[in-house]
Short mmCIF file of C-alpha atoms in Angstrom, two decimals:
data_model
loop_
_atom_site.label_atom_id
_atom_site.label_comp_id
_atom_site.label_asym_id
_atom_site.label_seq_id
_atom_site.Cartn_x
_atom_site.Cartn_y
_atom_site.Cartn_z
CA UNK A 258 35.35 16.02 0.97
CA UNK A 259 38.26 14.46 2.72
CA UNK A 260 39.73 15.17 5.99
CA UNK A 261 42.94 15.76 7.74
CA UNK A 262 43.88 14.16 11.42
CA UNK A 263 42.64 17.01 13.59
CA UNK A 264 39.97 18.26 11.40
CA UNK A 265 37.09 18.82 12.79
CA UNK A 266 34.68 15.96 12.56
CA UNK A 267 32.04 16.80 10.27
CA UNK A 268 28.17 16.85 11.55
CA UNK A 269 26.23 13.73 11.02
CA UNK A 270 22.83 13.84 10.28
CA UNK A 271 21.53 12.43 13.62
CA UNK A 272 18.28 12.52 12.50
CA UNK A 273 17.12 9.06 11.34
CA UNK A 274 13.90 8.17 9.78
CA UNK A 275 11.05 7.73 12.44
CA UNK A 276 13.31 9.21 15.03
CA UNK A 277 14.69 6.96 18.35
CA UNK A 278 12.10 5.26 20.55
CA UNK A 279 11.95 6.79 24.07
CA UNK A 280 13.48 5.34 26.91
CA UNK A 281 10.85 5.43 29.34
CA UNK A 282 8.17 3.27 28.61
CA UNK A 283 5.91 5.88 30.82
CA UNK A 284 6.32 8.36 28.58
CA UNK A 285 5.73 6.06 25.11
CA UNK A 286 2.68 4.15 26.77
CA UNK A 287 1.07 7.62 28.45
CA UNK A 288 1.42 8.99 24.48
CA UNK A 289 -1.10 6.59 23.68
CA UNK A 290 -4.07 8.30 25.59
CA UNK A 291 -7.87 7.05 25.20
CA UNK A 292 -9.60 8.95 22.75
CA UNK A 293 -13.38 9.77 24.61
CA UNK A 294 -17.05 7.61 23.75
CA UNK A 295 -18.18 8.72 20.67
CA UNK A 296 -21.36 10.21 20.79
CA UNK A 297 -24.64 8.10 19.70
CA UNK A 298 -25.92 10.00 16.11
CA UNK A 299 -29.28 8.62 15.58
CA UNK A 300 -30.31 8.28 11.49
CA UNK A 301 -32.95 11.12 11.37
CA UNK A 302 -35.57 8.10 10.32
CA UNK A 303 -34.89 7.05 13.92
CA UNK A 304 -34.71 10.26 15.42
CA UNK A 305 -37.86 11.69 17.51
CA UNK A 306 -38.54 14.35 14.72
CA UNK A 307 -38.22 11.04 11.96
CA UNK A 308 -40.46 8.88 14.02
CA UNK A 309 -42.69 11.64 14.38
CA UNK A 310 -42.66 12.82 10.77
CA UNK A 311 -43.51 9.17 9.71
CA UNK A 312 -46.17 8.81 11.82
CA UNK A 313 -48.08 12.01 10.61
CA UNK A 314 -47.94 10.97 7.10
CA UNK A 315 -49.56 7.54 7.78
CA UNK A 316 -52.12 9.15 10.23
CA UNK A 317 -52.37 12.01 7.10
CA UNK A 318 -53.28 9.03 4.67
CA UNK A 319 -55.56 7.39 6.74
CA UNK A 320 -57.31 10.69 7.40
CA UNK A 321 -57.83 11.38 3.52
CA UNK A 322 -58.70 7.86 2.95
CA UNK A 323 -61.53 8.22 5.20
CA UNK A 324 -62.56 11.53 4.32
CA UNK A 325 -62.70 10.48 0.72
CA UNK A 326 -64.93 7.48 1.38
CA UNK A 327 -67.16 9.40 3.66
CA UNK A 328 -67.57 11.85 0.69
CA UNK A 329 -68.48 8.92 -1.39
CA UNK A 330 -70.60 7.45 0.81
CA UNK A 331 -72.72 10.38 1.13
CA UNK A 332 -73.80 10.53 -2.90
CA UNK A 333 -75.10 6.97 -2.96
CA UNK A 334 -79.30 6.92 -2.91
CA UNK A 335 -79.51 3.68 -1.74
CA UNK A 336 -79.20 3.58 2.30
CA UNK A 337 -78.09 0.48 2.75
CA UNK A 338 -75.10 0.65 0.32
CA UNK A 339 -74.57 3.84 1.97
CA UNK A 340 -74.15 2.46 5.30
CA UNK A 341 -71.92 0.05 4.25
CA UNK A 342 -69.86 1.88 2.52
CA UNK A 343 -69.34 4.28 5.28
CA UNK A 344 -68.68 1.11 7.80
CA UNK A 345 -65.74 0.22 5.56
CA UNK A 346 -64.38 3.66 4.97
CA UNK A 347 -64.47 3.71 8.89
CA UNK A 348 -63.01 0.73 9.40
CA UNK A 349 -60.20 1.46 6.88
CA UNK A 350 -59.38 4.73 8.71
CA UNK A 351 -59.22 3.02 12.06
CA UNK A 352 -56.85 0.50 9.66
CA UNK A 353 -54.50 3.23 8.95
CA UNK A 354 -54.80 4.73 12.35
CA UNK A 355 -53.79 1.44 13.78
CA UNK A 356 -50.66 0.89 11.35
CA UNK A 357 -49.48 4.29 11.91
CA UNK A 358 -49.02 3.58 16.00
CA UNK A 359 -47.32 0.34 14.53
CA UNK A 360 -45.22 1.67 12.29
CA UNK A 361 -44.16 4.26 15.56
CA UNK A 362 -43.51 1.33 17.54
CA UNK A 363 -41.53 -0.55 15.43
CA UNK A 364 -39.08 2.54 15.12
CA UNK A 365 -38.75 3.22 19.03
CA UNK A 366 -37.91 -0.46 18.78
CA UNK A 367 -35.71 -0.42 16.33
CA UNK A 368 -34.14 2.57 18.27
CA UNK A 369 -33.91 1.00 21.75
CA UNK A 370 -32.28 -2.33 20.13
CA UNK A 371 -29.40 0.12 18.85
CA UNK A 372 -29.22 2.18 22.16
CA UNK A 373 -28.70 -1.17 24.07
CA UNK A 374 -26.35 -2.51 21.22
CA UNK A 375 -24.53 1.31 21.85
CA UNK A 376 -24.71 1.05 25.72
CA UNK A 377 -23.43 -2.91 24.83
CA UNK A 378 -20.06 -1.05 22.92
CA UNK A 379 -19.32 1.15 25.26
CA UNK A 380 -19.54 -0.93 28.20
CA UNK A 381 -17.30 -3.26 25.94
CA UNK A 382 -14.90 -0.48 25.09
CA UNK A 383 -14.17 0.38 28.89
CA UNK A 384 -13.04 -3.01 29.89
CA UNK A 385 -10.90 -2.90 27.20
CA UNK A 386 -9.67 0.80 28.29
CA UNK A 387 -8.85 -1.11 31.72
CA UNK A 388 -7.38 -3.97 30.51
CA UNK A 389 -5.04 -1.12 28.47
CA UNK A 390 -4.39 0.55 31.77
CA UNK A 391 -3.20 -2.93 33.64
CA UNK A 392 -1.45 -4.09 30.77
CA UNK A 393 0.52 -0.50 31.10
CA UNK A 394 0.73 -0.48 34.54
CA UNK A 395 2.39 -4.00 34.21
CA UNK A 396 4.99 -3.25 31.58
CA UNK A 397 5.71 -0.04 33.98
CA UNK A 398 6.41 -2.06 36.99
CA UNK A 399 8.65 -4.75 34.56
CA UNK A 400 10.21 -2.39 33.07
CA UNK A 401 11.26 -0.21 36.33
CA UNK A 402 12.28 -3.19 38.02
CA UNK A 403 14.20 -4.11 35.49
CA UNK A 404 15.95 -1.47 35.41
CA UNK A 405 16.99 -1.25 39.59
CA UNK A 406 18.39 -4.68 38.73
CA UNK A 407 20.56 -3.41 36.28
CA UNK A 408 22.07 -0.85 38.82
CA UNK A 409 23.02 -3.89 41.07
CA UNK A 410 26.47 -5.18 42.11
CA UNK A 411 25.23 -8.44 42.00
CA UNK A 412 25.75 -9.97 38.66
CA UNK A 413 22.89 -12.50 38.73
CA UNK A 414 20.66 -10.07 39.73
CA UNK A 415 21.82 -7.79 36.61
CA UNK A 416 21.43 -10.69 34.38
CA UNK A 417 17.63 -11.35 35.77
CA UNK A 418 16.96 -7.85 34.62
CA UNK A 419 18.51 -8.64 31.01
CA UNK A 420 16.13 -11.30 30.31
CA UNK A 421 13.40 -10.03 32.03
CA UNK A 422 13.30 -7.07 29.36
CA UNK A 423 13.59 -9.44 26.77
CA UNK A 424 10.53 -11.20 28.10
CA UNK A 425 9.06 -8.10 28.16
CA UNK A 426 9.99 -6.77 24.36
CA UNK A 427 8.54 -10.34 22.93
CA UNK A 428 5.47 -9.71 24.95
CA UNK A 429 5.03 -5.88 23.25
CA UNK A 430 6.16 -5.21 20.05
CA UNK A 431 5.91 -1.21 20.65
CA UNK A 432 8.24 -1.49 23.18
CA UNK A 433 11.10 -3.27 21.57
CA UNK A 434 13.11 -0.37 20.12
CA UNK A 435 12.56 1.43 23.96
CA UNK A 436 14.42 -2.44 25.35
CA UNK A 437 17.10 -2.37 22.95
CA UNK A 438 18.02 1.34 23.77
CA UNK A 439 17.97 0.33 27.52
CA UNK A 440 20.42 -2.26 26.76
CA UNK A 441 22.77 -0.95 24.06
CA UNK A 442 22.88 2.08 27.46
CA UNK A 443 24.02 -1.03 29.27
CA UNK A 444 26.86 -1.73 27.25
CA UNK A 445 27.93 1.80 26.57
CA UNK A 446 28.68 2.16 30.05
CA UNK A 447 32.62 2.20 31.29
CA UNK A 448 34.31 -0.77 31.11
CA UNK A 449 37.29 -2.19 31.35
CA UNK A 450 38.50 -5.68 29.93
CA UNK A 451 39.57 -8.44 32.62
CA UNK A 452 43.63 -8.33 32.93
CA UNK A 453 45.26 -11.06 30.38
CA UNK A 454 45.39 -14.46 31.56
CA UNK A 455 42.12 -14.13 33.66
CA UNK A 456 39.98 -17.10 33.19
CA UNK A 457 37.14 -14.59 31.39
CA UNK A 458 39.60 -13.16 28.89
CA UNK A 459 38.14 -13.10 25.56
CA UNK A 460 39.25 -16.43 23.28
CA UNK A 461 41.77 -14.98 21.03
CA UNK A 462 44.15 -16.52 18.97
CA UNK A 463 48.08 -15.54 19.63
CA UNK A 464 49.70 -12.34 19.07
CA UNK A 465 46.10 -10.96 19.06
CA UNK A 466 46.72 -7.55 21.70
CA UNK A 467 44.01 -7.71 24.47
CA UNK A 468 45.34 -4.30 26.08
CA UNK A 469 43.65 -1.24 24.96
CA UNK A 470 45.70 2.04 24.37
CA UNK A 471 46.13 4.33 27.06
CA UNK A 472 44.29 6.37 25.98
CA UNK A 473 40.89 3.75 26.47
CA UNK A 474 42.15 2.57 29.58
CA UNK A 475 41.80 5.15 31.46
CA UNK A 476 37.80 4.62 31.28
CA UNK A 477 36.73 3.45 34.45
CA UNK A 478 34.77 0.51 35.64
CA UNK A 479 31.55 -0.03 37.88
CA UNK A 480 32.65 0.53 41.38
CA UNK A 481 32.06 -2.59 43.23
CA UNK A 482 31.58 -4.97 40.11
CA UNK A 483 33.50 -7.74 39.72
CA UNK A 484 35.25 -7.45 35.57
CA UNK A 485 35.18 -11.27 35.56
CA UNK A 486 31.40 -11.43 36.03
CA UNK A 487 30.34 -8.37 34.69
CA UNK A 488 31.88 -9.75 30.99
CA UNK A 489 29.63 -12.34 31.30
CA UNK A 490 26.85 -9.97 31.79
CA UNK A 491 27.87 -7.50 28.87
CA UNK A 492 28.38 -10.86 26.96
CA UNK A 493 24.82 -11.83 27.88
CA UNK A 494 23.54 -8.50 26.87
CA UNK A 495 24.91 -9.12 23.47
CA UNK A 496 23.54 -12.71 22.89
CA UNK A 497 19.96 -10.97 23.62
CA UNK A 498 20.38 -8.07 21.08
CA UNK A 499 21.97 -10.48 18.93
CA UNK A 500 19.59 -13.39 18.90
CA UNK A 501 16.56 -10.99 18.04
CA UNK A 502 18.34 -8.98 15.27
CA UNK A 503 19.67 -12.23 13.39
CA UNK A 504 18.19 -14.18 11.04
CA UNK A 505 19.08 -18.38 11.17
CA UNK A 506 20.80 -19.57 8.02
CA UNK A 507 19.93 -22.46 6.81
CA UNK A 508 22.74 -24.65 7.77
CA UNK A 509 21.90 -23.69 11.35
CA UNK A 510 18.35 -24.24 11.70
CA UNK A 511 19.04 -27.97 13.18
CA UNK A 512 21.39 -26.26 15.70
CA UNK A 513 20.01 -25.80 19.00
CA UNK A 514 15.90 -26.43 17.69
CA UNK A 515 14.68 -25.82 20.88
CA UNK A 516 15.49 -22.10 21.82
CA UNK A 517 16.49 -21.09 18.00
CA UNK A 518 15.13 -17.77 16.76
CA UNK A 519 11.84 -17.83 14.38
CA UNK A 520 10.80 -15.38 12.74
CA UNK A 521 8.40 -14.06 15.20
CA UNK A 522 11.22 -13.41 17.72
CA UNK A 523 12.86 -10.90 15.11
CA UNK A 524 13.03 -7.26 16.38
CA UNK A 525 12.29 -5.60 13.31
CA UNK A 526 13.31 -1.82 12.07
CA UNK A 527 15.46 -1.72 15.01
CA UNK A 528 18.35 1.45 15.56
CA UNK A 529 21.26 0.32 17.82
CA UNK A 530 23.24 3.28 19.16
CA UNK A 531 26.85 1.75 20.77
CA UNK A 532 28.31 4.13 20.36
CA UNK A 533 31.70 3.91 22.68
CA UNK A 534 30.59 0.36 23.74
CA UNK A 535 33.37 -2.41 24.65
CA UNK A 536 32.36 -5.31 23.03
CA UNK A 537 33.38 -8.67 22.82
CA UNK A 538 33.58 -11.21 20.17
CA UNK A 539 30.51 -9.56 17.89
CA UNK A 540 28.93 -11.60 15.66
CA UNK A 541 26.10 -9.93 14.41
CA UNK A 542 25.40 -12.26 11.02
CA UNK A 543 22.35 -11.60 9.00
CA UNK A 544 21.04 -9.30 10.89
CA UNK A 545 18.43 -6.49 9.48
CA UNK A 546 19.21 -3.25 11.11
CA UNK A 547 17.83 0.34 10.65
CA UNK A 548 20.60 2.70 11.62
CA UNK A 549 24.17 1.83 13.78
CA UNK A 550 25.98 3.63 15.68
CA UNK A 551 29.07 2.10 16.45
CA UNK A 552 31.47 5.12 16.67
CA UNK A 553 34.58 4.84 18.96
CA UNK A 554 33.01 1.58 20.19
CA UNK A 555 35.68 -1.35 21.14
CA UNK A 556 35.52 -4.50 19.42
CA UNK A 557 37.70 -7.28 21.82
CA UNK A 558 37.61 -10.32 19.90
CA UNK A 559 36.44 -10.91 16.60
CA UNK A 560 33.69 -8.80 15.13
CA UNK A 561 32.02 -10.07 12.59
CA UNK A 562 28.77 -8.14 10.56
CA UNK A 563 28.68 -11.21 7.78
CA UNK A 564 25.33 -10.65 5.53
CA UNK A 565 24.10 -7.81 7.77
CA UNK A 566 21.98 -5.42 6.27
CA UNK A 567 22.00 -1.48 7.15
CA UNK A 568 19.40 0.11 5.91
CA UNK A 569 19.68 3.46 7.37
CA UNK A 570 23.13 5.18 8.44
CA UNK A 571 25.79 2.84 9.41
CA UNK A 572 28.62 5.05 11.02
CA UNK A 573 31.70 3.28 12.47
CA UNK A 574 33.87 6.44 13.11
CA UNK A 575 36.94 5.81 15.38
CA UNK A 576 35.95 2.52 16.20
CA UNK A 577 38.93 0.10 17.26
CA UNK A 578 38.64 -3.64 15.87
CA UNK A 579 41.42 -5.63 18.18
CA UNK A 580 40.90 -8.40 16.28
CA UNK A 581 39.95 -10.04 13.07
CA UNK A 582 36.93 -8.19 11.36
CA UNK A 583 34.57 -8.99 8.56
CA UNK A 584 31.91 -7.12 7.00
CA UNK A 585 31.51 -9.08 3.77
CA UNK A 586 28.46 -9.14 1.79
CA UNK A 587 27.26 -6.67 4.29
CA UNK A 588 24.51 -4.26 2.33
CA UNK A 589 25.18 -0.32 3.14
CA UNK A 590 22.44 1.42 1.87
CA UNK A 591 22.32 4.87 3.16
CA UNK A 592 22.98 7.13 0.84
CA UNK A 593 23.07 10.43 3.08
CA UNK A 594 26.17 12.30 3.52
CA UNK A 595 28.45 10.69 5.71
CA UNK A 596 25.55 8.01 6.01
CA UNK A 597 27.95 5.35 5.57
CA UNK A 598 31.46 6.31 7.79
CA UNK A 599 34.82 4.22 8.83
CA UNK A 600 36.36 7.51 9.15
CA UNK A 601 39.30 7.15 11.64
CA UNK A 602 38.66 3.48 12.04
CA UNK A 603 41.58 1.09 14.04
CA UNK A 604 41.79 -2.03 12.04
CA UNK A 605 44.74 -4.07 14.41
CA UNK A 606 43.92 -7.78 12.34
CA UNK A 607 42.82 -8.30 9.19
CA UNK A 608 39.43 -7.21 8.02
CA UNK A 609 37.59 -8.42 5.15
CA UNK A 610 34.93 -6.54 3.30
CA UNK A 611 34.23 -9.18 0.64
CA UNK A 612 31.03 -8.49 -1.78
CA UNK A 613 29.76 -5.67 0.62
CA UNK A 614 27.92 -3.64 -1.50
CA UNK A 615 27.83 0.45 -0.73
CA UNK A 616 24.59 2.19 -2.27
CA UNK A 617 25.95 5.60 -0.41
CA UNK A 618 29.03 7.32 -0.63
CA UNK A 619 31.80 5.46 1.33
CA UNK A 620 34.22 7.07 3.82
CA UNK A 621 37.25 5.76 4.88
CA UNK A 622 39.51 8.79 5.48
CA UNK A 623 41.92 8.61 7.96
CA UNK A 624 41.57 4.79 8.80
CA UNK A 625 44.35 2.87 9.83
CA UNK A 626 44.69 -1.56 8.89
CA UNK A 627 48.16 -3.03 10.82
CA UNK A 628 47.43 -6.54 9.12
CA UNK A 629 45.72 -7.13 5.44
CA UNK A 630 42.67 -5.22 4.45
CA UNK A 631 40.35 -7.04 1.81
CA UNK A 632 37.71 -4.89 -0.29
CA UNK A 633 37.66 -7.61 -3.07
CA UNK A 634 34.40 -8.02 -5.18
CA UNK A 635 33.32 -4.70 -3.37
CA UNK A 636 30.48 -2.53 -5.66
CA UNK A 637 31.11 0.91 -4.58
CA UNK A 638 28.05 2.94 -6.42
CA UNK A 639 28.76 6.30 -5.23
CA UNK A 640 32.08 8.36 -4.57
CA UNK A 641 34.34 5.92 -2.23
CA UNK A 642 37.00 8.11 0.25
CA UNK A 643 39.99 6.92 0.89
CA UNK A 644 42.28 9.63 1.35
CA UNK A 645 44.98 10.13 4.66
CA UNK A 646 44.31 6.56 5.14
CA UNK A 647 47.66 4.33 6.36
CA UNK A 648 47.38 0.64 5.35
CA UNK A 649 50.27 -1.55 6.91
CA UNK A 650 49.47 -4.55 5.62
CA UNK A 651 48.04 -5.85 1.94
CA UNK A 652 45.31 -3.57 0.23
CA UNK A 653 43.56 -6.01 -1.99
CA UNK A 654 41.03 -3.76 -3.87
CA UNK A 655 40.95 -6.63 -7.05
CA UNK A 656 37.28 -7.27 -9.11
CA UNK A 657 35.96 -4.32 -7.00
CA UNK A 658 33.89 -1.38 -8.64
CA UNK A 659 34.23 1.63 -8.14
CA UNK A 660 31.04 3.26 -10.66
CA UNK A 661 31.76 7.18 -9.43
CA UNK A 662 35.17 7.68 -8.75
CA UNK A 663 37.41 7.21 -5.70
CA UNK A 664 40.16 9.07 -3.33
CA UNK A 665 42.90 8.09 -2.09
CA UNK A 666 45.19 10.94 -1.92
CA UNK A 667 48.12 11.61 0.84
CA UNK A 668 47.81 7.85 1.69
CA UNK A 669 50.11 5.39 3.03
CA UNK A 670 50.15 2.05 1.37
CA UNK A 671 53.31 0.24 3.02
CA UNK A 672 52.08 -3.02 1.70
CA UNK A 673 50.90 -5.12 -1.67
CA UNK A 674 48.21 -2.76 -3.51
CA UNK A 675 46.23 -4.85 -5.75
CA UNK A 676 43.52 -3.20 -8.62
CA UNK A 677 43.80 -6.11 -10.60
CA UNK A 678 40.33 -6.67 -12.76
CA UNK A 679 38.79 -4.35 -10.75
CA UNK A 680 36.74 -1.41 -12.77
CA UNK A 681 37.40 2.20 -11.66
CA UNK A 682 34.68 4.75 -12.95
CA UNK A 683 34.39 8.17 -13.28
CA UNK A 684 37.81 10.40 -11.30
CA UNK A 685 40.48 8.33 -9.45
CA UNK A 686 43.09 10.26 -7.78
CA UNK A 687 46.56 8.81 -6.08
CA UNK A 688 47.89 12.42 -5.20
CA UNK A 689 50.80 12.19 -2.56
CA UNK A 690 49.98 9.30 -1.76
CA UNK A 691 53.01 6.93 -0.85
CA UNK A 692 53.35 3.20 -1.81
CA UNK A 693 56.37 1.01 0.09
CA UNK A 694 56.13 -2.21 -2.25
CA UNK A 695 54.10 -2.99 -5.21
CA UNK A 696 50.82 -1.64 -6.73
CA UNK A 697 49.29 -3.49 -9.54
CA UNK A 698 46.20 -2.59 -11.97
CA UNK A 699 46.75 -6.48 -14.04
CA UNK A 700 43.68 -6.33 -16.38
CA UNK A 701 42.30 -3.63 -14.40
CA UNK A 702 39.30 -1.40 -16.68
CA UNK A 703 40.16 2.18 -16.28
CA UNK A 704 37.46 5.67 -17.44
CA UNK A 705 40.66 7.93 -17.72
CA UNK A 706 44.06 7.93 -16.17
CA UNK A 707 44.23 8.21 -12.32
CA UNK A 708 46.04 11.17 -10.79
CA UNK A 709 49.51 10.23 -9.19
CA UNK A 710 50.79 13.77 -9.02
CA UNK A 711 53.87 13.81 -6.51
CA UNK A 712 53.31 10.01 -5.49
CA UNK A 713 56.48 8.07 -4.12
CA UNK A 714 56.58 4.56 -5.37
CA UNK A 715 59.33 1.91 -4.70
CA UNK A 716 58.57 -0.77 -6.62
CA UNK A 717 59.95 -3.56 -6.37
CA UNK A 718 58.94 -6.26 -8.92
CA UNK A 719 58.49 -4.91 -12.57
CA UNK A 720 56.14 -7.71 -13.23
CA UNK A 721 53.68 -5.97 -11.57
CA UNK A 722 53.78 -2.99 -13.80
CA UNK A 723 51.68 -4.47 -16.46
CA UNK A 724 48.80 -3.00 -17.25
CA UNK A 725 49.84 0.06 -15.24
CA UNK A 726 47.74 3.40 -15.80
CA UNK A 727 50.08 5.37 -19.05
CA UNK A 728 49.76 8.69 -16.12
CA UNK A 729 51.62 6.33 -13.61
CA UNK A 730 54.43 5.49 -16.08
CA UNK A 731 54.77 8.87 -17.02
CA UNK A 732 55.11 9.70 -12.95
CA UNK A 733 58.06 6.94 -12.69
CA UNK A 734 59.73 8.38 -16.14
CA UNK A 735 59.63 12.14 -14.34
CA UNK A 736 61.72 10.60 -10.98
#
């Protein structure tokens, strides 16, 4: 399961629940096509052969009815009871004769009242098909203007597309996931910081680097954009994406009252794919996101992910964090294979992954910290990875819990390792792994004994060898 430097990259499952929303808003809105009128079905009581059936039976009855009085009539002696009676019997017939053409006309009424309310419907129904029409028509003609302002070289004119998409995605719902894929396109395009010193440069603290390797740098910017104002554009990209993917906390709800975020603004079960995108100081704090894609992005800055939630695949794969990073009490909840990725991951500042909780198995091979890594408090409920990973600073893995084993084999730990109190489940394995200063598992609650076959340890305070694992002992007594 782990993986060497120069291994090849194992697949990812790109397919995510509910698949990415298109693009082009053309192509989503013409999917939604107008299903044709339904057809009128008349109740057969209403129908011509109902009406007509009906009317036979009461013209039937009336015709018996009089027959059978006229019979009656006929054996009475007396003639003038006889002539009355037959009077009546006529009169009775005509009766029934009469309420049969009522009863007829009653149903054709019935029937044109529900061919007018029908007629009514449809008539109803095509307005509404044009309003549909205009209403797509519109969000085509926002949406590809939009867009030619975002090719522009003039920054205000890129920014007036920005916010006239998010007009657009508060206005339709359907088309928010199609906005935010525009956008996060926006900010995966090449880039290339402002120098250091310009008056645009990121606010980072000293010592932080603000030059990318040499290997980034050779990505290549807009031709004819300025860096200076295109940050602010990127950074304006980011506020949108931002303000509709974050939920308010509390303490900043009387920040700000009149633009804040409600919960009506929130994009919900949104993917972001930025994937190779520079960004600059991230703060993406309780946000509720689907599934991230955030491999060999840039993070100038710091990045922060505080209380996000992932519900779907979270991969941050050869991503490069310049600056200060947290990720605590960030959920992780994919549990698909290599759902949940940091593998190759640049941490050049400390990064803190305090009570971040990982439902899926965690990988971490191959990631490099230069300053103090925190995974303290960390519940790690399936197999964590940690193997060929080179930690310059501080590893503080104390109170975590790890509930089905962890790796960390052929590692380089050139700074404090801390376990203390932390509970390590199921197999643990330290093979060839290398530790410069001191490891300590202080109170730590141990399955079995971890695997330290051919570690090197220089230790150098025995007070941190108590409550050491009886197989890491044994490894020192061997040397």
């Amino acid at each position: 399961m782990v993986r060497r430097d120069g291994d090849d990259k194992p697949a990812v499952d790109e397919g995510t629940d509910g698949g990415e929303a298109s693009s082009d808003p053309k192509r989503s809105l013409s999917s939604s096509t107008h299903s044709p009128a339904p057809r009128l079905r008349w109740p057969w009581l209403l129908s011509d052969r109902g009406i007509m059936t009906v009317v036979a039976i009461v013209v039937g009855v009336g015709t018996l009815c009089l027959t059978a009085m006229l019979l009656i009539a006929t054996g009475i002696s007396t003639e003038p009871e006889r002539a009355k009676l037959q009077i009546d019997a006529i009169k009775y017939g005509l009766g029934l004769f009469a309420a049969g053409g009522a009863v007829a006309a009653l149903m054709l009424g019935v029937r044109r009242q529900q061919l007018s309310e029908h007629a009514h419907r449809l008539e109803v129904r095509k307005q509404d098909h044009i309003e549909a029409d205009a209403a797509d028509r519109r969000v085509t003609e926002i949406y590809t203007k939009a867009a030619e302002q975002l090719g522009s070289s003039d920054a205000a004119v890129r920014l007036a597309g920005l916010y006239s998409l998010e007009r657009l995605a508060q206005n339709h719902a359907d088309q928010q996931q199609t906005i935010v894929n525009v956008i996060c396109a926006y900010l995966r395009m090449p880039y290339r910081m402002p120098k250091a010193g310009s008056r645009d440069e990121p606010a980072t603290g000293s010592g932080v680097i603000t030059e990318l390797p040499a290997r980034i740098e050779s990505s290549a910017t807009f031709t004819g954009r300025d860096p200076q104002q295109e940050l602010q554009v990127r950074r304006a990209a980011q506020r949108i994406l931002i303000a509709h993917l974050c939920t308010p906390f509390p303490d900043e709800m009387h920040v700000n009252a009149a633009t804040r975020v409600t919960p009506k603004d929130l994009w919900k079960n949104i993917d972001i794919d930025l994937s190779g995108a520079t960004l600059v100081d991230w703060y993406l704090r309780g946000a509720q996101v689907r599934h991230a894609n955030f491999d060999e992005a840039q993070f100038y800055g710091r990045a922060s992910f505080l209380y996000t939630r992932f519900s779907g695949q979270a991969t941050f794969e050869n991503a490069l964090f310049m600056n200060s990073s947290s990720f605590a009490s960030v959920q992780f909840e994919c549990k698909k294979t290599y759902g949940i990725s940091f593998y190759g991951t640049r941490f050049l500042h400390d990064a803190s992954f305090h009570e971040a909780t990982f439902s899926g198995a965690a990988y971490f091979n191959n990631s490099k910290a230069m300053d103090g890594i925190s995974f303290s408090r960390v519940k790690f409920l399936e197999p964590a990875f940690f193997s060929y990973v080179d930690f310059t600073g501080s590893g503080d893995f104390s109170r975590s819990s790890f509930l089905d084993g962890a790796r960390f084999d052929e590692s380089i730990f050139r700074g404090r390792v801390s376990f203390n109190e932390a509970a390590l489940r199921g197999e643990v394995s330290f093979r060839k792994s290398h530790f410069s200063e001191t490891i300590s598992f202080h109170e730590a609650t141990l399955d079995s004994d971890p695997a330290f076959d051919q570690c090197e340890i220089d230790v150098k305070d025995d007070q941190n060898r108590r409550g050491w694992p009886q197989s890491l002992i044994n490894h020192l007594a061997k040397e």
